[in-house]
Short mmCIF file of C-alpha atoms in Angstrom, two decimals:
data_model
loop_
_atom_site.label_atom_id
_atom_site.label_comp_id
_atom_site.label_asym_id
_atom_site.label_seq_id
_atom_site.Cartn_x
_atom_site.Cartn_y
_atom_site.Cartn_z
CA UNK A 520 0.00 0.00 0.00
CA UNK A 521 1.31 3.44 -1.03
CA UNK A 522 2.22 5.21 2.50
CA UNK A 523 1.90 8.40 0.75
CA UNK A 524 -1.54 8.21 0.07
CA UNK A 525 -2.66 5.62 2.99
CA UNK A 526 -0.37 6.78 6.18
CA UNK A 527 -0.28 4.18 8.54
CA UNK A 528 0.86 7.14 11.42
CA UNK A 529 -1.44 9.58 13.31
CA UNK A 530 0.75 12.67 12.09
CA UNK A 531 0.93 10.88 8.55
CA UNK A 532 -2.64 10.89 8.15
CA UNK A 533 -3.42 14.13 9.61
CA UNK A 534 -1.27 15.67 6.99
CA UNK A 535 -2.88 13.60 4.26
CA UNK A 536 -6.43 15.22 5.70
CA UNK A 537 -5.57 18.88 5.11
CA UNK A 538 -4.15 18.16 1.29
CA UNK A 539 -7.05 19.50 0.12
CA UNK A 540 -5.46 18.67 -3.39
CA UNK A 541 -5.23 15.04 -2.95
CA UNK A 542 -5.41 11.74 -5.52
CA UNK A 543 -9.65 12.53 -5.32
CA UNK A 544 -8.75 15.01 -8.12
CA UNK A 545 -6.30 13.30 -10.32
CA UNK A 546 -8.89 12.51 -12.87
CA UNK A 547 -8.82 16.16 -13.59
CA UNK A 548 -5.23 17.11 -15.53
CA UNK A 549 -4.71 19.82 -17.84
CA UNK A 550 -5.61 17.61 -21.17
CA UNK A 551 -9.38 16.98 -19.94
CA UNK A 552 -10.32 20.52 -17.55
CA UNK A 553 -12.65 21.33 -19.91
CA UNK A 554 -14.67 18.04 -20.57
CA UNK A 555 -14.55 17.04 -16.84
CA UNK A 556 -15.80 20.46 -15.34
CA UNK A 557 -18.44 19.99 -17.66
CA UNK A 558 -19.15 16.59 -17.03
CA UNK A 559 -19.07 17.54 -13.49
CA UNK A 560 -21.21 20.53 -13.86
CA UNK A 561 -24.00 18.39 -15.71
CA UNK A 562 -23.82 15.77 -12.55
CA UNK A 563 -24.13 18.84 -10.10
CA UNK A 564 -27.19 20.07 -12.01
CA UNK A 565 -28.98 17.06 -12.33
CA UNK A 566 -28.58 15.96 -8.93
CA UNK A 567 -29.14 19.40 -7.58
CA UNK A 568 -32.58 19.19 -8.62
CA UNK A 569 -33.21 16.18 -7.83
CA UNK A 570 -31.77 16.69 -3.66
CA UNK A 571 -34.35 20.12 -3.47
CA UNK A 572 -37.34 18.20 -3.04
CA UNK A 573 -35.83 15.04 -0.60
CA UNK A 574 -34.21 17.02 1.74
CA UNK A 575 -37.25 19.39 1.96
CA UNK A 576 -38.59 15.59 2.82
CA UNK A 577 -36.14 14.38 4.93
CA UNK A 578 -35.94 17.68 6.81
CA UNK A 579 -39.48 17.63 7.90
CA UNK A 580 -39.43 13.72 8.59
CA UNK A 581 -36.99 13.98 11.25
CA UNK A 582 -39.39 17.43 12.70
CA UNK A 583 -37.15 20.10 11.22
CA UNK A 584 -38.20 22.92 8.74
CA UNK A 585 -37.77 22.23 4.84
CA UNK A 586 -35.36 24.67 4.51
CA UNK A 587 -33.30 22.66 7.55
CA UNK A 588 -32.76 20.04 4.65
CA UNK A 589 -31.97 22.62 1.81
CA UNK A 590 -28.68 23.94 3.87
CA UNK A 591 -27.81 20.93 5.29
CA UNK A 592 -27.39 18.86 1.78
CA UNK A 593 -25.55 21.76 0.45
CA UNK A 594 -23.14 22.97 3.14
CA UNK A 595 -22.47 18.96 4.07
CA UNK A 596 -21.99 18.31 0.03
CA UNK A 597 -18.98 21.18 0.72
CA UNK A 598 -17.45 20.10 3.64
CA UNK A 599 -17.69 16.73 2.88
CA UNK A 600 -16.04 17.54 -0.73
CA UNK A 601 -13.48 19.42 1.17
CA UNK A 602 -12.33 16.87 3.52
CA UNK A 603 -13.64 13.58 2.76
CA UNK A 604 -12.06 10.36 1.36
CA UNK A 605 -14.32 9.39 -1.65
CA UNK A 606 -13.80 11.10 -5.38
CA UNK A 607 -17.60 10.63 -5.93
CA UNK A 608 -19.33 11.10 -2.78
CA UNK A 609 -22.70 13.20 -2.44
CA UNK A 610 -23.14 14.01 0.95
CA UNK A 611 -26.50 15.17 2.55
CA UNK A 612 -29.60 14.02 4.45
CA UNK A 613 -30.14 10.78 4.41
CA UNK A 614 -33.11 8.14 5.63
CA UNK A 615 -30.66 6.63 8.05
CA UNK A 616 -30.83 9.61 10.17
CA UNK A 617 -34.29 10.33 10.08
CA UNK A 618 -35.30 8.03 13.15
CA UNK A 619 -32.22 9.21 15.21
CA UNK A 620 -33.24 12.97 14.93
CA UNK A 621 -36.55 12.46 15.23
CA UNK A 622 -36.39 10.76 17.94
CA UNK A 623 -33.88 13.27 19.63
CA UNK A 624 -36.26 16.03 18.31
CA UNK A 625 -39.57 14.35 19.80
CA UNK A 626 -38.38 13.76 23.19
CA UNK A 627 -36.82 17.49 23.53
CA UNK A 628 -39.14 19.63 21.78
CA UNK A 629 -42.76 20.50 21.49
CA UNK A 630 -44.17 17.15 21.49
CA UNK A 631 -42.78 16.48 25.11
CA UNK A 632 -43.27 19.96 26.63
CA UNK A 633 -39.91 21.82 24.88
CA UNK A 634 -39.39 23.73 22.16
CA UNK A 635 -37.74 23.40 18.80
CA UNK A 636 -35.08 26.21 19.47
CA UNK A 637 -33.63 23.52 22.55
CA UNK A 638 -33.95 20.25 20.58
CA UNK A 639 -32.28 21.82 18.00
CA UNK A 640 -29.33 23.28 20.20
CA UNK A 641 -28.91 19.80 21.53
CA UNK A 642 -28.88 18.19 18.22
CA UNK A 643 -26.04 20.27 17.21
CA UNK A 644 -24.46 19.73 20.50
CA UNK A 645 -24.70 16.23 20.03
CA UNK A 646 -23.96 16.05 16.38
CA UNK A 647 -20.47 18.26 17.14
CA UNK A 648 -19.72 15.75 19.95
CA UNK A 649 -19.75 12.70 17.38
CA UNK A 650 -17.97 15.12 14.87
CA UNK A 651 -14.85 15.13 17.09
CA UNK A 652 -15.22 11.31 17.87
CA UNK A 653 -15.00 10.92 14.20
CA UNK A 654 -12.01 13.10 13.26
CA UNK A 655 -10.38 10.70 16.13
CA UNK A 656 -11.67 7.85 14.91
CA UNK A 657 -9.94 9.11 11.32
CA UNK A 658 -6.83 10.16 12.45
CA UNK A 659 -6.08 6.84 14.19
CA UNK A 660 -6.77 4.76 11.81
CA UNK A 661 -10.00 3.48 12.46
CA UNK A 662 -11.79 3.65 9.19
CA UNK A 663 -11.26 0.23 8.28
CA UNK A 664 -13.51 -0.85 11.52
CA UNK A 665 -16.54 0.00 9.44
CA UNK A 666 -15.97 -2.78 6.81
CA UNK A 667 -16.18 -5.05 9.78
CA UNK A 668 -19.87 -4.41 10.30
CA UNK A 669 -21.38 -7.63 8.64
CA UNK A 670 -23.74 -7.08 5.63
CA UNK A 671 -26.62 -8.88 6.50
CA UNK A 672 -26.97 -6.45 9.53
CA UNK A 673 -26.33 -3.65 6.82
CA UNK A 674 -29.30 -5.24 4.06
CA UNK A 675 -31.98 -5.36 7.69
CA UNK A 676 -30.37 -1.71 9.14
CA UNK A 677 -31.64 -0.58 5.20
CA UNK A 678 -34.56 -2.25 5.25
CA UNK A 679 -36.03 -1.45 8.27
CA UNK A 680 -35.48 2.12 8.27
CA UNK A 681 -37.44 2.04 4.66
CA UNK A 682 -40.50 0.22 6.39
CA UNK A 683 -40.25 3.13 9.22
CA UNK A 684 -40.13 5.76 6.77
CA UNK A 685 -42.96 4.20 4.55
CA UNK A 686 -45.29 3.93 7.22
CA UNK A 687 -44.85 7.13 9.10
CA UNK A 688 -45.32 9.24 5.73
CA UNK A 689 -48.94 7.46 5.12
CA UNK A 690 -50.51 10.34 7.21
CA UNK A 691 -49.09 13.05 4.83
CA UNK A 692 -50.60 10.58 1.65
CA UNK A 693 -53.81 10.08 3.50
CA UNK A 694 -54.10 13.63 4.37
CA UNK A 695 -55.08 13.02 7.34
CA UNK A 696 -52.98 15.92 8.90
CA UNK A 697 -55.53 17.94 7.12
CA UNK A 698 -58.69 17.56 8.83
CA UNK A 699 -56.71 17.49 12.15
CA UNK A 700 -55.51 21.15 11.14
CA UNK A 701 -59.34 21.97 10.57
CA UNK A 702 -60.72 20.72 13.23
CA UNK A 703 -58.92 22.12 15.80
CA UNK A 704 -57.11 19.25 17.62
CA UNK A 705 -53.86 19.36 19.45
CA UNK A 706 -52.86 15.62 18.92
CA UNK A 707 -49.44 16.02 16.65
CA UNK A 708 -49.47 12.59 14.19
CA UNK A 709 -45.65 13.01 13.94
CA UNK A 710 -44.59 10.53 16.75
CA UNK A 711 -43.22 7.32 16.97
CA UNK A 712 -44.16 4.54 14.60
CA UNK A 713 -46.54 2.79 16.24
CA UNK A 714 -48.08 5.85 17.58
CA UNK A 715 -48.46 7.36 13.93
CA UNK A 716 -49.92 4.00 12.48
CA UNK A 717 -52.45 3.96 15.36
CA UNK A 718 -53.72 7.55 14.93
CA UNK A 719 -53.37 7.00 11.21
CA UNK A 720 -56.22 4.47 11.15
CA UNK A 721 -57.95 5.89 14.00
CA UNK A 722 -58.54 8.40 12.00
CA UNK A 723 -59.11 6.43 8.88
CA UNK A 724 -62.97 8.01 8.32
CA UNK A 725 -61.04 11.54 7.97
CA UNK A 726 -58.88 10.33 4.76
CA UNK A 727 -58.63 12.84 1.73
CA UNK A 728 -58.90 10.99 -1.64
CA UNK A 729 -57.08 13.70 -3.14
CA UNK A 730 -54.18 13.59 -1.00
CA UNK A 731 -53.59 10.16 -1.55
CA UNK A 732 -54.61 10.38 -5.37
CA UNK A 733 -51.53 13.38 -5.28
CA UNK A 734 -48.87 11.17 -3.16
CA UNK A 735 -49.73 7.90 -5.32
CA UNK A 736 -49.01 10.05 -8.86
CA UNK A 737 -45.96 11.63 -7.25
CA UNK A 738 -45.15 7.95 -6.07
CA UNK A 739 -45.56 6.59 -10.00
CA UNK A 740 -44.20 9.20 -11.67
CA UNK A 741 -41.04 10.04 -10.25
CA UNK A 742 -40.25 6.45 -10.21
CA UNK A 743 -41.10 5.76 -14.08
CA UNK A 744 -39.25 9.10 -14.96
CA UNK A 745 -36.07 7.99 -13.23
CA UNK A 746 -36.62 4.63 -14.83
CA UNK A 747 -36.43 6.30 -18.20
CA UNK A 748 -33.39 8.44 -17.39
CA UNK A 749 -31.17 9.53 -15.16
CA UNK A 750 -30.57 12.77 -16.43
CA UNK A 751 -34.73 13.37 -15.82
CA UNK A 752 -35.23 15.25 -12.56
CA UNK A 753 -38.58 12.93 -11.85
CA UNK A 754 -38.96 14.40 -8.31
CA UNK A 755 -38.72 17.90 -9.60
CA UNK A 756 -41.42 17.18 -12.49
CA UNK A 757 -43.73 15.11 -9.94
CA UNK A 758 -43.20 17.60 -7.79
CA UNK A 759 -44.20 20.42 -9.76
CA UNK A 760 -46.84 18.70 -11.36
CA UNK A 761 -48.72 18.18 -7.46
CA UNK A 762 -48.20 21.94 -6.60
CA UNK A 763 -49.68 23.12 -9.99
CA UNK A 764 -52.72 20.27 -9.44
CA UNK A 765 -53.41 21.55 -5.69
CA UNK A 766 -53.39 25.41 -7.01
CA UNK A 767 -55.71 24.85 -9.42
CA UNK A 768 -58.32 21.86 -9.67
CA UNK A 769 -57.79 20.85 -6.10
CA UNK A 770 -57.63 24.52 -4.68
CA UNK A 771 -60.94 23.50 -2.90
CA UNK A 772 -59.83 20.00 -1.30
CA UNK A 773 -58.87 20.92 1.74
CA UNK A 774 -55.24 19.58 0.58
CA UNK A 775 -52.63 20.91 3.38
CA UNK A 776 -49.59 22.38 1.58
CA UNK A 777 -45.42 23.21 3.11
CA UNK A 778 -47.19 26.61 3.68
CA UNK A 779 -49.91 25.18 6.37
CA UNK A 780 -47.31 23.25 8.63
CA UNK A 781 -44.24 25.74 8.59
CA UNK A 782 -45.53 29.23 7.10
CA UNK A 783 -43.27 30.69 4.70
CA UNK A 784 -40.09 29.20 4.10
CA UNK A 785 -37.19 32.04 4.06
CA UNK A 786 -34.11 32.10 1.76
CA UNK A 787 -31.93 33.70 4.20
CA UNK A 788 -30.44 30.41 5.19
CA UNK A 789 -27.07 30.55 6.68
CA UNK A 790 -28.23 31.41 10.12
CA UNK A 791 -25.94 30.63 12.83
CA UNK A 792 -27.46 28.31 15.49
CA UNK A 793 -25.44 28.04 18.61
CA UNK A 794 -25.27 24.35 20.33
CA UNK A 795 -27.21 23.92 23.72
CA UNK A 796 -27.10 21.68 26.65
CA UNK A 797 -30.54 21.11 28.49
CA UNK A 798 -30.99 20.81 32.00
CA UNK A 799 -28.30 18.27 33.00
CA UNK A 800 -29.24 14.98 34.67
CA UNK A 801 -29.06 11.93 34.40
CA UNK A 802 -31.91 11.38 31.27
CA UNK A 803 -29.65 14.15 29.10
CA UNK A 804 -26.53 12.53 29.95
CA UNK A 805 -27.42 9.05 28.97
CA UNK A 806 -29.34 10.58 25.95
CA UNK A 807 -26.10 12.19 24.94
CA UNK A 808 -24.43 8.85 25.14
CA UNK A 809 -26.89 7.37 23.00
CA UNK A 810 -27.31 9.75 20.10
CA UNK A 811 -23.51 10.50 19.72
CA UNK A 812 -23.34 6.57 19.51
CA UNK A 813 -26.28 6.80 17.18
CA UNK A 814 -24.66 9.53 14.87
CA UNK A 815 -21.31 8.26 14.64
CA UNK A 816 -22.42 4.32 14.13
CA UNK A 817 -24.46 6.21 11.04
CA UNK A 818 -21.78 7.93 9.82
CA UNK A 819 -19.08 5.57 9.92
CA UNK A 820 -20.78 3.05 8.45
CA UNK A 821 -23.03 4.67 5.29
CA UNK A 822 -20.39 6.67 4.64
CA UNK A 823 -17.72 3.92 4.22
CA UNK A 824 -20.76 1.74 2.69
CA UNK A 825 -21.63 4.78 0.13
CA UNK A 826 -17.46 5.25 -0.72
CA UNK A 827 -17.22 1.54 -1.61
CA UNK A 828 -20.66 1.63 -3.80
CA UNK A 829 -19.09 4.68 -5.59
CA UNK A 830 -15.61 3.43 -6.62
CA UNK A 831 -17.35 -0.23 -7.82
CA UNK A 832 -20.50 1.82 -9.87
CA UNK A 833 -17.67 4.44 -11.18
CA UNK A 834 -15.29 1.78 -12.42
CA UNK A 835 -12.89 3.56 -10.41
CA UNK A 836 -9.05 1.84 -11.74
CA UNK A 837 -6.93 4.44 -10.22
CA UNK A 838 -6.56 5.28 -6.40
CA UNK A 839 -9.52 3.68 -4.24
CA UNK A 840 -11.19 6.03 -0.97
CA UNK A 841 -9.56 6.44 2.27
CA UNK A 842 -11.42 5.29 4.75
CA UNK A 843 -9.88 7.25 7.58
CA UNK A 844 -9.59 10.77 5.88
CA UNK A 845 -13.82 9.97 4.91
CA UNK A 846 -14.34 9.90 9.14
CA UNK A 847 -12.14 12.99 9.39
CA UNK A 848 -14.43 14.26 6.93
CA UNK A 849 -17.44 12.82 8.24
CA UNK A 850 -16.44 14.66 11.60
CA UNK A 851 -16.00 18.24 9.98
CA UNK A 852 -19.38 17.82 8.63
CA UNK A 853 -20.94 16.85 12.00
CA UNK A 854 -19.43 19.66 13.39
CA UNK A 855 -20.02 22.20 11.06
CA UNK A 856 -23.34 21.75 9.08
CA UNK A 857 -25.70 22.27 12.37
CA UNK A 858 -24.10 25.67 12.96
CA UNK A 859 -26.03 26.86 10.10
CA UNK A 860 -29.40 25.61 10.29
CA UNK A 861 -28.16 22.15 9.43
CA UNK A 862 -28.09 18.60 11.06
CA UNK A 863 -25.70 15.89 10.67
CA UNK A 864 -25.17 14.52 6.93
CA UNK A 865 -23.66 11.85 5.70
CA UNK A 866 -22.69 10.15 2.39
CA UNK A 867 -26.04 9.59 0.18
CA UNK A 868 -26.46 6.13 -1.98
CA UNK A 869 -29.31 7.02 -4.19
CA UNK A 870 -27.76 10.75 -4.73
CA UNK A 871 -24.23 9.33 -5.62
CA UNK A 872 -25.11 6.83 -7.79
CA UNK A 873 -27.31 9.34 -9.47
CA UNK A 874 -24.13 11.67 -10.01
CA UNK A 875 -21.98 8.87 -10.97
CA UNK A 876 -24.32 7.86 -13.43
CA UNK A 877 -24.86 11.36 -14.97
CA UNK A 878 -20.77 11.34 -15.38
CA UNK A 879 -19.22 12.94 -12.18
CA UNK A 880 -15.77 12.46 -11.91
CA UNK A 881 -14.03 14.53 -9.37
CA UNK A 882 -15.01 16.29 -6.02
CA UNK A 883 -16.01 19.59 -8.18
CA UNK A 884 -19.34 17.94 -9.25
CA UNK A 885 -20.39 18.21 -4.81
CA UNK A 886 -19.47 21.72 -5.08
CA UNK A 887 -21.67 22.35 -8.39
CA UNK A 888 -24.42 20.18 -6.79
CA UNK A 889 -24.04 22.64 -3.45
CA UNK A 890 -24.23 25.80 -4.94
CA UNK A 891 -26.78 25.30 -8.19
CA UNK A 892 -29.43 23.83 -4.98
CA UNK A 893 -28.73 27.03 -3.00
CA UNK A 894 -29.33 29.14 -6.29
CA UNK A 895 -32.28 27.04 -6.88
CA UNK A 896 -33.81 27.16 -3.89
CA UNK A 897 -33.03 30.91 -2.91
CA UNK A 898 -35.08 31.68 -6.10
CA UNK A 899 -38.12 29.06 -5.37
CA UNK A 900 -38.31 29.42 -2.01
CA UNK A 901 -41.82 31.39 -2.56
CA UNK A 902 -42.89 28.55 -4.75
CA UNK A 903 -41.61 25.51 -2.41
CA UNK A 904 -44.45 26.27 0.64
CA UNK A 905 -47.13 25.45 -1.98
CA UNK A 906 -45.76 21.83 -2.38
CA UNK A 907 -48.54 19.23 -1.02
CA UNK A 908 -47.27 17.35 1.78
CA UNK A 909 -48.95 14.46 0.18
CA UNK A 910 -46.55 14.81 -2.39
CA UNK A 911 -43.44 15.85 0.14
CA UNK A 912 -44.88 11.86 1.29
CA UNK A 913 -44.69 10.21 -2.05
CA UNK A 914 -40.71 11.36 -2.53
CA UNK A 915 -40.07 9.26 1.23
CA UNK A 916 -41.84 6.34 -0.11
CA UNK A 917 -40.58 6.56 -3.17
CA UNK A 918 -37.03 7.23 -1.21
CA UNK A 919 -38.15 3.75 0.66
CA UNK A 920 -39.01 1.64 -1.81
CA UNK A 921 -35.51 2.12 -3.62
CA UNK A 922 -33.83 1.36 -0.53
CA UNK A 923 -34.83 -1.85 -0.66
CA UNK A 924 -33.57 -3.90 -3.29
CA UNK A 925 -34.27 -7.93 -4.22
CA UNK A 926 -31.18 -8.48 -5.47
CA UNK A 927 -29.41 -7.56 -1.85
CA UNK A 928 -31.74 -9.77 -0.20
CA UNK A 929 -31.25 -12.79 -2.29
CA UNK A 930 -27.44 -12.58 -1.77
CA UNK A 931 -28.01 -12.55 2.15
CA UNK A 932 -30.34 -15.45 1.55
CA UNK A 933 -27.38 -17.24 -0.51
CA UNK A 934 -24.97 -16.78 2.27
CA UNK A 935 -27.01 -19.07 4.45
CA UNK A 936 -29.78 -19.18 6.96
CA UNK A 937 -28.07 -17.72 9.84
CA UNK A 938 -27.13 -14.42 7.58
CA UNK A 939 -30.61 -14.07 6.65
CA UNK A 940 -31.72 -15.02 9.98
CA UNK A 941 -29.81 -11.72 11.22
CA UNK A 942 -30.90 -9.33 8.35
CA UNK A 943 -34.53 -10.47 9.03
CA UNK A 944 -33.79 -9.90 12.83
CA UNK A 945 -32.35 -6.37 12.22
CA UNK A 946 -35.14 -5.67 9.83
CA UNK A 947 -38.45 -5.75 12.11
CA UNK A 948 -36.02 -4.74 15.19
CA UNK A 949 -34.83 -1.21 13.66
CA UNK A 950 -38.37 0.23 13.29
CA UNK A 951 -40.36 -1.88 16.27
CA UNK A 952 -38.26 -0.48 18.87
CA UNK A 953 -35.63 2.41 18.14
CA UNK A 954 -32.39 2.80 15.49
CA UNK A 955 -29.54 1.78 17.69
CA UNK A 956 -31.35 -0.81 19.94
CA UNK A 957 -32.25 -2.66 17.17
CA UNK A 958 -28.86 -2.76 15.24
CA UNK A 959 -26.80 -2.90 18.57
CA UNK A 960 -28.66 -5.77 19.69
CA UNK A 961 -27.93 -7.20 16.59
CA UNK A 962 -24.70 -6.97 16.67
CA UNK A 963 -24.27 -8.41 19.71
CA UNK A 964 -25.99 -11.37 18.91
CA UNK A 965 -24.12 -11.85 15.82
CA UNK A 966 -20.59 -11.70 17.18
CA UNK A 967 -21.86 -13.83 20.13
CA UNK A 968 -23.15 -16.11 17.80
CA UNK A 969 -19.63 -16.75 15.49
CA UNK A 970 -17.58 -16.97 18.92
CA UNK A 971 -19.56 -19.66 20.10
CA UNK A 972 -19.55 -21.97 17.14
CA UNK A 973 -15.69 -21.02 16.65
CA UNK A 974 -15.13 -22.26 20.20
CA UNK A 975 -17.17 -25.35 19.75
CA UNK A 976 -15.15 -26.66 16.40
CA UNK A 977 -12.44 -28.75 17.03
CA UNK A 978 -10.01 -27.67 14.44
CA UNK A 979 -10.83 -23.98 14.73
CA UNK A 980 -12.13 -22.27 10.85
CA UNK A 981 -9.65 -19.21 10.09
CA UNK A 982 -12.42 -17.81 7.53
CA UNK A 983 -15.83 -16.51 7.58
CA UNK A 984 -16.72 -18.91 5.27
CA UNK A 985 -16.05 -21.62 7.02
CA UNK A 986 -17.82 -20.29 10.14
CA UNK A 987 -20.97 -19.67 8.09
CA UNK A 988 -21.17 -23.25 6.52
CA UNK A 989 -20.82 -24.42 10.25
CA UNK A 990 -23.43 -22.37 11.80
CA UNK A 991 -25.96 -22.65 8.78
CA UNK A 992 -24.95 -27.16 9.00
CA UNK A 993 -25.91 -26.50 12.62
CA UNK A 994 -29.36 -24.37 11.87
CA UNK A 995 -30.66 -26.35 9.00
CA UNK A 996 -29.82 -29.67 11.61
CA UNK A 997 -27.17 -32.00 9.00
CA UNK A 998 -24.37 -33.48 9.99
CA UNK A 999 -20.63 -31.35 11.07
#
């Protein structure tokens, strides 16, 4: 392994994370500038318009304000551009987060007897906390942890977190939030899972059959636009398409909009927000514990996950990511996005693979993606509050149902029962009880699980492999 670009010392690699210049831009040279920055400018646009409307989504899924998602993706797309490890890498909101701030946001704001302005402060406090564990993490070498995490646990992490998001977006399709705005009642919708399915269908009589008629076509046809192309911004044109519908045939529907849940959204966005500590006791300090574990477990891992994806989809023959300098730059992120209105990022599959696939090629298509959204955005931002939320809830679905993918699952299944054992395990754990519970306790059991059999075979396996065809002998009751 080349030292130079992997240094196997703390002071080596800490060097290696402020080259700003470094082997992510040696696809650009002197011979190509031209064709590359436009290659890269055409992945910045496309993807651009496509991030607007999911992190509007993903914002107000984890009970922030739309334009919470708009800064984050872009200011996280720069830093993580800046400092990362990964040539391809989009950084910004991402599903894996949503049940970690939400729950943080739940339990400390309005819903509980807070307010926003202190679940927020804590956020960032918490988020800058797991920023510094990170840029540790990085500079000691401890990147290459996050490979260790075992897939199936990865496939029923994904999964579950797209059946959570799925089912606590069918009140915005339903419309149900609606008719609780015009009637008057205090009872917020946005809670846990099995607190939103059971008002959901307690409230079943109140359903809008526009609302879901608007989340269903925003469902279809961003789906069968991206299908067609990449370089078709389906969730713009769904998008649009919903907010001209609701202004015009369906002004009279009673269809809430952006508009009726968070007023106007402003395009002053970089708004410093300071960190803040509640009350401290002992409920804050094991809280603090348990999202900073919560954050950098999500970080490490999808960002790591998300690098590898990106060099394999980008046919990448010349120097692979650094794990270690993508948690330095997974920490800078954490630490700096929430100052401005933000909340922690990390590296974004679907995004990526949408830029890779529209011909990025070196970091400058994050920082074309970053500042075409702001432009965007700063000039829509009027236009963006009309949106319907049924339609902000066909994007998460749609955001869902691409997270999980057949083709994953079948693999696990191939590897044996025990492997799909623990991705099924992971799967209904992640949204029945919380994020880290679920994938911790997996974990555990997993690890538990290989030491045991290892112990129990006479002539110790030295690979996985072996372990696997021994534990999956064992499950499916034949012989040693």
């Amino acid at each position: 392994m080349n030292k130079k670009l992997f240094p196997t010392t703390p002071a080596g690699r800490l060097k290696l994370f402020f080259t700003l210049f470094d082997s992510r831009w040696e696809d650009l040279t002197k011979d190509n500038w031209a064709k590359t920055v436009y290659r890269d400018f055409s992945a910045g646009l496309i993807v651009a318009m496509t991030a607007i409307p999911m992190a509007m989504g993903f914002a107000m899924a984890m009970g922030m304000r739309p334009e919470h998602g708009i800064i984050a993706g872009a200011l996280a797309c720069v830093v993580g551009r800046t400092f990362g490890g990964s040539k391809y890498q989009v950084y910004g909101p991402t599903a894996a987060f949503i049940p970690v701030i939400a729950g943080l946001i739940t339990k400390y704001g309005p819903a509980n007897g807070g307010d926003f302005e202190t679940a927020h402060g804590f956020l960032i406090l918490v988020s800058m906390i797991s920023g510094v564990i990170l840029i540790i993490m990085g500079i000691y070498g401890f990147g290459r942890y996050a490979k260790l995490v075992p897939n199936s646990i990865i496939v029923g992490f994904t999964i579950g977190i797209a059946v959570a998001i799925a089912l606590t977006n069918v009140e915005d399709i339903l419309g149900i939030e609606s008719f609780k705005d015009l009637l008057g009642q205090d009872e917020d919708i946005k809670g846990g899972l099995i607190h939103n399915l059971t008002t959901a269908f307690g409230n079943i009589d109140k359903i809008n059959g526009w609302s879901i008629f608007l989340g269903l076509m925003t469902f279809a046809l961003t789906k069968t636009l991206l299908r067609i192309s990449v370089f078709i911004p389906g969730p713009v044109i769904a998008m649009g398409l919903a907010t001209l519908l609701s202004a015009t045939f369906l002004a009279d529907k009673n269809i809430i909009l952006v508009k009726d849940l968070y007023g106007s959204i402003p395009n002053n966005f970089f708004v410093f927000t300071p960190p803040m500590l509640p009350a401290l006791n002992g409920t804050v300090v094991v809280d603090i514990i348990y999202f900073v574990c919560a954050i950098v477990f999500v970080s490490g891992v999808e960002s790591i996950l998300c690098s590898s994806m990106a060099d394999k989809l980008a046919n990448n023959q010349r120097t692979p990511f650094n794990p270690d300098k993508e948690f330095f730059g997974q920490g800078m992120v954490q630490i700096l996005t929430p100052l401005v209105q933000g909340f922690p990022c990390t590296g974004a599959l679907a995004r990526t693979a949408t830029s890779i696939k529209a011909g990025a090629q070196t970091p400058l298509a994050g920082y074309f993606k970053a500042a075409l959204k702001l432009a965007m955005a700063y000039n829509l931002a009027q236009y963006l509050e009309l949106i319907p939320m049924a339609c902000i809830g066909g994007i998460l679905v749609w955001v869902a149902s691409n997270m999980i993918k057949p083709s994953e699952i079948r693999e696990i299944k191939h590897q044996g029962k025990f492997e799909f054992a623990m991705m099924t395990y992971t799967a209904f754990m992640v949204p029945l009880t919380d994020f880290l519970t679920g994938v911790l306790s997996a974990l555990i059991i997993y690890f538990v699980v290989k030491a045991v059999f290892k112990r129990k075979t006479k002539d110790a396996p030295e690979s996985a492999l072996e372990v696997d065809t021994l534990i999956n002998s064992q499950a499916s009751g034949s012989p040693k």
